[in-house]
Coordinates of C-alpha atoms and ligand atoms in Angstrom, one line a residue:
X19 CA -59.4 -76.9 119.0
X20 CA -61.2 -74.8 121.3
X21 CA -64.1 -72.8 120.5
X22 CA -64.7 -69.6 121.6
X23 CA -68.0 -67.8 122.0
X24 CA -68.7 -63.8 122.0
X25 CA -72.2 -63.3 121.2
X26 CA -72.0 -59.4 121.7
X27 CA -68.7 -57.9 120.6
X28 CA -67.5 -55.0 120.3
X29 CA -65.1 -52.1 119.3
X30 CA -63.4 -51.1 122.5
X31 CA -62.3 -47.3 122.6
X32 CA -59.9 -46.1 125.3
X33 CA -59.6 -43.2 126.1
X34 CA -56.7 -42.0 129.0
X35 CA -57.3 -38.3 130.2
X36 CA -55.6 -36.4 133.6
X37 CA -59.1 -35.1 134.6
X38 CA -62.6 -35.8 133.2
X39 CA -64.4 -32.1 132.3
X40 CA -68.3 -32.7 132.8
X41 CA -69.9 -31.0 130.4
X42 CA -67.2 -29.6 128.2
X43 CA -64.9 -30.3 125.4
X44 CA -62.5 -32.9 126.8
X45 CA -59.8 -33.7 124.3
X46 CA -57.5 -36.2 124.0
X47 CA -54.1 -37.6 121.8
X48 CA -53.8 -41.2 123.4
X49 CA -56.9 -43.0 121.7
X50 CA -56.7 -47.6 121.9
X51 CA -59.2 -49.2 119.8
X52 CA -59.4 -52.9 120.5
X53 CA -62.1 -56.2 119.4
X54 CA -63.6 -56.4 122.7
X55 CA -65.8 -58.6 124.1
X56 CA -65.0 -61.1 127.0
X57 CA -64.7 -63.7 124.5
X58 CA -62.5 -62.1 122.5
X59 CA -60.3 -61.7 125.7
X60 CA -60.6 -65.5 126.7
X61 CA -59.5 -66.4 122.8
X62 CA -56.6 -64.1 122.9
X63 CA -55.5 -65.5 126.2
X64 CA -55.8 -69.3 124.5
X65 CA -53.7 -68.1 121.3
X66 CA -51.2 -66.9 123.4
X67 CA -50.8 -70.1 125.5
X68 CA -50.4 -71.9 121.9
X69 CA -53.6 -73.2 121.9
X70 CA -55.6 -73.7 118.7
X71 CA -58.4 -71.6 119.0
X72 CA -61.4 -70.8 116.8
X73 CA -63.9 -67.4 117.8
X74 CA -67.3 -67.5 116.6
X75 CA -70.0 -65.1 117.9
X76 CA -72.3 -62.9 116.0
X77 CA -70.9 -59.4 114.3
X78 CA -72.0 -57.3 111.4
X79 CA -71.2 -54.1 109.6
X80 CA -68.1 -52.0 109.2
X81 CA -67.2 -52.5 113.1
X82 CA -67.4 -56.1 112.4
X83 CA -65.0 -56.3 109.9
X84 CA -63.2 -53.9 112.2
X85 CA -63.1 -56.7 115.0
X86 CA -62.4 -59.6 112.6
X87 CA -59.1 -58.0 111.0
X88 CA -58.1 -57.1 115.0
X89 CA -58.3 -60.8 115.3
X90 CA -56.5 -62.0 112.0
X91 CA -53.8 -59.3 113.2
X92 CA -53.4 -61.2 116.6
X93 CA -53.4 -64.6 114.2
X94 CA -56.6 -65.7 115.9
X95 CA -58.7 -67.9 113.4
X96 CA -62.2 -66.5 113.3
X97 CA -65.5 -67.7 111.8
X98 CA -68.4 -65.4 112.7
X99 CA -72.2 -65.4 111.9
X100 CA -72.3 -62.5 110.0
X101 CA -75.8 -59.9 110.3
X102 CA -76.8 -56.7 108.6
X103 CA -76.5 -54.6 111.7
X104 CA -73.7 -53.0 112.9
X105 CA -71.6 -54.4 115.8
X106 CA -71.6 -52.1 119.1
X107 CA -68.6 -49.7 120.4
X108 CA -67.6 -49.5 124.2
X109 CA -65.8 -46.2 125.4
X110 CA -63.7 -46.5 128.3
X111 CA -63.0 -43.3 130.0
X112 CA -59.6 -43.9 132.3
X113 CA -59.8 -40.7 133.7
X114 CA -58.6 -38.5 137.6
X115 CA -56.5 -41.8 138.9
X116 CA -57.7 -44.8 138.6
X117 CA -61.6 -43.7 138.1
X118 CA -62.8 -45.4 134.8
X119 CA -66.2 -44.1 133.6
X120 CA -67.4 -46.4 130.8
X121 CA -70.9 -45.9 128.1
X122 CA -71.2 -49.2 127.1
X123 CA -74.0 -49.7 123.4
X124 CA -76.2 -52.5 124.0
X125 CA -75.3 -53.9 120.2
X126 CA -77.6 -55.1 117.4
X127 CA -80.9 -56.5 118.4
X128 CA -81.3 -59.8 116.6
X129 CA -84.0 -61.2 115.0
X130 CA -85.9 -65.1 115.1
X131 CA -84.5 -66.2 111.9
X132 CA -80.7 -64.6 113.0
X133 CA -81.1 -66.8 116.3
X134 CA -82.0 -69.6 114.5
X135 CA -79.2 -69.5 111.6
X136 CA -76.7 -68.4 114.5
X137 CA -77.6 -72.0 115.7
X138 CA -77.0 -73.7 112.9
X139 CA -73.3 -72.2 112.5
X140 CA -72.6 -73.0 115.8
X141 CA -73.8 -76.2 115.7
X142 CA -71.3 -76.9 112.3
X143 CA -68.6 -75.7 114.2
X144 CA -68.8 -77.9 117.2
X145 CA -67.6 -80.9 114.9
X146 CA -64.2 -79.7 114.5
X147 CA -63.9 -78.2 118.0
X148 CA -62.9 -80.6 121.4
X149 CA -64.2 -78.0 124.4
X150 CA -66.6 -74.8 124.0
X151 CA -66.1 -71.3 126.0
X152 CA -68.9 -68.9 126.2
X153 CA -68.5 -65.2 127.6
X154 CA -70.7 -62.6 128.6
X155 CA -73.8 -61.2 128.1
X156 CA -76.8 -62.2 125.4
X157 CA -77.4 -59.3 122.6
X158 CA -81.0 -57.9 123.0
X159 CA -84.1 -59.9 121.8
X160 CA -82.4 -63.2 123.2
X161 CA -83.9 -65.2 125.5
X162 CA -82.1 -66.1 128.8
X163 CA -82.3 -69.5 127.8
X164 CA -80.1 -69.3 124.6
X165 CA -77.0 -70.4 126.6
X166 CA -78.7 -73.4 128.2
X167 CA -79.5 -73.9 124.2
X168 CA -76.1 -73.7 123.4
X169 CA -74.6 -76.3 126.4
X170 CA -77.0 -78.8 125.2
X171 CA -76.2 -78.4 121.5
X172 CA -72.6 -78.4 122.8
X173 CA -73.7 -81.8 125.1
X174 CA -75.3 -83.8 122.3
X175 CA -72.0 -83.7 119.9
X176 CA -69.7 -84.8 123.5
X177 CA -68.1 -81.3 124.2
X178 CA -68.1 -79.7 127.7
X179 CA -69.2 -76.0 127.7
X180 CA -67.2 -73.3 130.3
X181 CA -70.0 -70.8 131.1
X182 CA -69.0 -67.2 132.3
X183 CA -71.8 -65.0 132.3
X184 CA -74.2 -63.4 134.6
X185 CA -77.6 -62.6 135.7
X186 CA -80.5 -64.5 134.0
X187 CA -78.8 -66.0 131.3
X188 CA -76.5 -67.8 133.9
X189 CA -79.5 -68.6 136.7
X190 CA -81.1 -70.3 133.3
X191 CA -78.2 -72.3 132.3
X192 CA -77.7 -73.8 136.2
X193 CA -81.9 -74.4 136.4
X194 CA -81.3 -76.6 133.1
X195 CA -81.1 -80.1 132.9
X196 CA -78.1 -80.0 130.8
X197 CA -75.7 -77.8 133.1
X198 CA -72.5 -76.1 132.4
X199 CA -69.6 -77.9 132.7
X200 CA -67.8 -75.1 134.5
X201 CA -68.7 -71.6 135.9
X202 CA -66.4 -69.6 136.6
X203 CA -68.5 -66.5 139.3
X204 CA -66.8 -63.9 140.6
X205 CA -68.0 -62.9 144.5
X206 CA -70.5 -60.6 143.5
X207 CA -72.0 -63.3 140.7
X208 CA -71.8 -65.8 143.0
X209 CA -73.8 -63.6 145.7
X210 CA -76.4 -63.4 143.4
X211 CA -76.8 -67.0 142.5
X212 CA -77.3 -68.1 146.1
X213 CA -80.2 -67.2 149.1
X214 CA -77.1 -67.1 152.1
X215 CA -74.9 -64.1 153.1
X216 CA -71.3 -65.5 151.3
X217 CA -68.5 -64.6 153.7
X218 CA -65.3 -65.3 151.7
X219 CA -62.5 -65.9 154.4
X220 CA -64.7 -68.7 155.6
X221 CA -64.4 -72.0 153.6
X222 CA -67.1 -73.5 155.6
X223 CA -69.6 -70.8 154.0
X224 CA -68.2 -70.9 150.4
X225 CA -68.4 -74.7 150.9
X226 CA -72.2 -74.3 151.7
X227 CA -72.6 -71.6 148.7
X228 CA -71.4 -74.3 146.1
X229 CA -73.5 -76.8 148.1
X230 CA -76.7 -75.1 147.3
X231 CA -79.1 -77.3 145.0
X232 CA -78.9 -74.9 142.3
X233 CA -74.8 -75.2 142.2
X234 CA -74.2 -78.4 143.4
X235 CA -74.6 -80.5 140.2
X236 CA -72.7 -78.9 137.9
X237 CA -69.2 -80.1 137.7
X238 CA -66.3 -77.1 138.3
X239 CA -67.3 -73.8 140.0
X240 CA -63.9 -71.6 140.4
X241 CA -64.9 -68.6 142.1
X242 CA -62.3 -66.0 141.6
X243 CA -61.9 -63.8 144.1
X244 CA -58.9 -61.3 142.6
X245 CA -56.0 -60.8 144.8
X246 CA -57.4 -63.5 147.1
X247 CA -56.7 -66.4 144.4
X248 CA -59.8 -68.5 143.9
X249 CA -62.3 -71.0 146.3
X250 CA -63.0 -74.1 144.0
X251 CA -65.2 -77.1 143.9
X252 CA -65.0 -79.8 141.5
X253 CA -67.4 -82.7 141.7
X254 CA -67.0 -83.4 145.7
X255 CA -64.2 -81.9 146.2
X256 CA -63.2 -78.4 147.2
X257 CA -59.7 -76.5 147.2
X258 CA -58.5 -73.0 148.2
X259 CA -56.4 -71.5 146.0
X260 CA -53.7 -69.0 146.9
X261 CA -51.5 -66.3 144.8
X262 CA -48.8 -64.0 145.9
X263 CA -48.7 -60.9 145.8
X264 CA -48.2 -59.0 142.6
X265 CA -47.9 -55.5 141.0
X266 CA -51.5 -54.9 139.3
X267 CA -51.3 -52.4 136.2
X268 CA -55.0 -53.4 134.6
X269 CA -56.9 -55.8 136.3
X270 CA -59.5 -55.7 133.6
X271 CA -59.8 -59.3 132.0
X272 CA -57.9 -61.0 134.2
X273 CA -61.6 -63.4 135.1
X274 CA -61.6 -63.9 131.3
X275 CA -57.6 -64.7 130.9
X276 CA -58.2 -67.4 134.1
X277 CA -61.2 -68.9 132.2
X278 CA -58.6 -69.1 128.8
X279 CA -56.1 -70.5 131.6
X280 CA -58.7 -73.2 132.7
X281 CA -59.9 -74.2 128.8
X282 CA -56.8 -74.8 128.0
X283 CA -55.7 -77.3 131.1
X284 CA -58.9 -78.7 131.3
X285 CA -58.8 -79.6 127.8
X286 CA -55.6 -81.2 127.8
X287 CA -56.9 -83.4 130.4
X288 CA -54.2 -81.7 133.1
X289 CA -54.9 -82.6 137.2
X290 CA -56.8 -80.4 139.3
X291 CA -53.7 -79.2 140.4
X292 CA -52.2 -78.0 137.3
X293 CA -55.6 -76.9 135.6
X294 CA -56.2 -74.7 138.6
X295 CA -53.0 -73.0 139.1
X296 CA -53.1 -72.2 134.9
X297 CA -56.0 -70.5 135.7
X298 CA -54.6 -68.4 138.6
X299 CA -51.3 -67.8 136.6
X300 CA -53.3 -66.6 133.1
X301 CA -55.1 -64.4 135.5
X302 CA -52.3 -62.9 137.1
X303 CA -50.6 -62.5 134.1
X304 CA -53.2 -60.6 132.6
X305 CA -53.1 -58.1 135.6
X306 CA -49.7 -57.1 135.1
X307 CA -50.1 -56.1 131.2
X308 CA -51.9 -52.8 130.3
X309 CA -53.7 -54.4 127.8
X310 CA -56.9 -56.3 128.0
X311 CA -57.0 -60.3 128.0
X312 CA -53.4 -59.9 126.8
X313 CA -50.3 -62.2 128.7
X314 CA -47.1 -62.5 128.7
X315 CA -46.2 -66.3 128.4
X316 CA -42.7 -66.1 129.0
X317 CA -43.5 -65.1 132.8
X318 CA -45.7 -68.2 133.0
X319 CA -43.4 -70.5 135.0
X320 CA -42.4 -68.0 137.5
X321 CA -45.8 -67.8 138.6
X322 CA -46.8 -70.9 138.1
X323 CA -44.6 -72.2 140.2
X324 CA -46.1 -69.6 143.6
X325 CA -49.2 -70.6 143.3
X326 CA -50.7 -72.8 146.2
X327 CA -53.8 -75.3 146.0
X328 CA -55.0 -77.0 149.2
X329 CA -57.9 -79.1 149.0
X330 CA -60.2 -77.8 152.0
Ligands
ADP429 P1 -63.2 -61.0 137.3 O1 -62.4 -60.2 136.4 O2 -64.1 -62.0 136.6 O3 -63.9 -60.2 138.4 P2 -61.2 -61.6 139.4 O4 -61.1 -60.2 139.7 O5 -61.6 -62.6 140.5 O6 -62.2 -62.0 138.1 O7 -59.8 -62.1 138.8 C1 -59.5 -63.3 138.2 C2 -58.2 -63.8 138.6 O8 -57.2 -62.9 138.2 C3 -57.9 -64.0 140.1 O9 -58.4 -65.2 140.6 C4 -56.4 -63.8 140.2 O10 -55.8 -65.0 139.7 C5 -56.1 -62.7 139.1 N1 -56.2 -61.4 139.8 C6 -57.2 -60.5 139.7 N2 -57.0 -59.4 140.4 C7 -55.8 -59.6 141.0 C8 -54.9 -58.8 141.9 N3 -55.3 -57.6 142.3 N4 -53.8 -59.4 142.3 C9 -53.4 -60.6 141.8 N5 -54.1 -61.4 141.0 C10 -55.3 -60.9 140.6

């Protein structure tokens, strides 16, 4: 079973308009309210490739139990550490073609002992679980160093941890001893992980990107680079990774549907090969759908099937 982690989710609100009115009334008949949280995309991606999946994360309040019956609905087994604060709400504005203006809460602020007893659930759940995913950014009062915290934990029971998150959090994880087993940067994460200008249509310069010391130990880096497919390294070796073209309703999710594509080959132990053209096929997938970290797994062999990995 994989295990899923959202430490900050949410209650995603959508809201379509024609034209966004600044400082007036805007009103509105199409509302979407969804359990958000790029975890909650990556798990929802899993479920849907038939993958037994367990989301854990932190919630609390009414908007909690919001997200968890979202998640029972999608038959998504969940087992949260529940808080006394109330989980945050995102509000998407999709608004003048194609602009999206977004407020985004930054969510409970947690406390030493929540931390702490977080820990210990996570740590229960590990037993039962065979690879760990953990998405997005820490809730407030969190260390950066709670995710390196978390790979360890993850380490000492034999499971490999896929990292996608940013910032501090990230650069803390890849200074640890105990590294990720996968990131998973898009090009602007990865530009700010590494001191050298990153030209993408150069393999030589994305090879010396994943060379640099802070990168080069940890296991899998697929950098996605949307339509362009993905530049990969794993251990020693490095492949390109092509897509064809598509037609893109909502790209949003599609880095969290490739990292459900990649837990889910890598732990069924699939080649390099297969594991890397799931991930480019959930991704695509998740482009063509207007709903976030949602696929359509009947289309999965079609695409499957165009996508092209060359080791470079
Ligand atoms: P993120 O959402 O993390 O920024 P990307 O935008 O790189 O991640 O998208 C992840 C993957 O989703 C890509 O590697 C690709 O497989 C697919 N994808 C994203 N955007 C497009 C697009 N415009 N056309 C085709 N595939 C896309």
């Amino acid at each position: 079973m994989i295990l899923t982690v959202t430490m900050n989710p949410s209650i995603d609100v959508s809201y379509p308009l024609n034209h966004l009115k600044i400082d007036d009334v805007n009103r509105t008949t199409e509302v979407s309210k969804t359990a958000g949280g790029k975890g909650l995309n990556v798990s929802r991606v899993i479920q849907q490739l038939g993958t037994k999946i367990l989301a854990t994360g932190i919630i609390g309040g009414f908007f909690g139990q919001f997200i968890e019956t979202k998640l029972s609905e999608d038959h998504i087994e969940h087992n949260f550490y529940k808080i006394d604060q109330e989980s945050r709400e995102c509000i998407a504005i999709l608004h003048d073609g194609g602009n999206q203006t977004e407020i985004l809460e930054s969510g409970p602020v947690l406390s030493e002992e929540e931390k702490n007893a977080f820990l210990n659930h996570y740590n229960d759940l590990l037993a039962q679980s065979s690879l760990v995913t953990i998405s997005g950014s820490l809730p407030s009062g969190v260390n950066p160093n709670f995710y390196a915290l978390m790979v360890r934990l993850a380490h000492g029971k034999g499971k490999k941890v896929l990292l996608d998150t940013s910032g501090e959090s990230l650069k803390t994880a890849l200074l640890s001893q105990e590294k990720p087993d996968l990131i998973k940067p898009n090009e602007e994460e990865l530009q700010q992980l590494i001191p050298i200008e990153l030209n993408i249509h150069n393999p030589e310069s994305l090879k010396a990107a994943l060379s640099t010391p802070d990168l080069k130990d940890v296991e899998w880096i697929c950098v996605s680079l949307g339509k362009a497919g993905a530049f990969v390294k794993h251990g020693s070796t490095f492949y390109s990774v092509s897509i064809p073209a598509i037609n893109v309703v909502n790209p949003v999710g599609s880095g969290d549907a490739t990292l459900a594509g990649l837990a889910v080959a890598i732990d069924s132990h699939q080649s390099d090969e297969v594991i890397l053209k799931t991930a480019m096929t959930t991704g695509m997938l998740n482009t063509m759908e207007r709903q976030t970290g949602f696929i359509d797994s009947d289309k999965f062999d079609e695409y499957f099937k165009k996508v092209l990995v060359t080791q470079v």
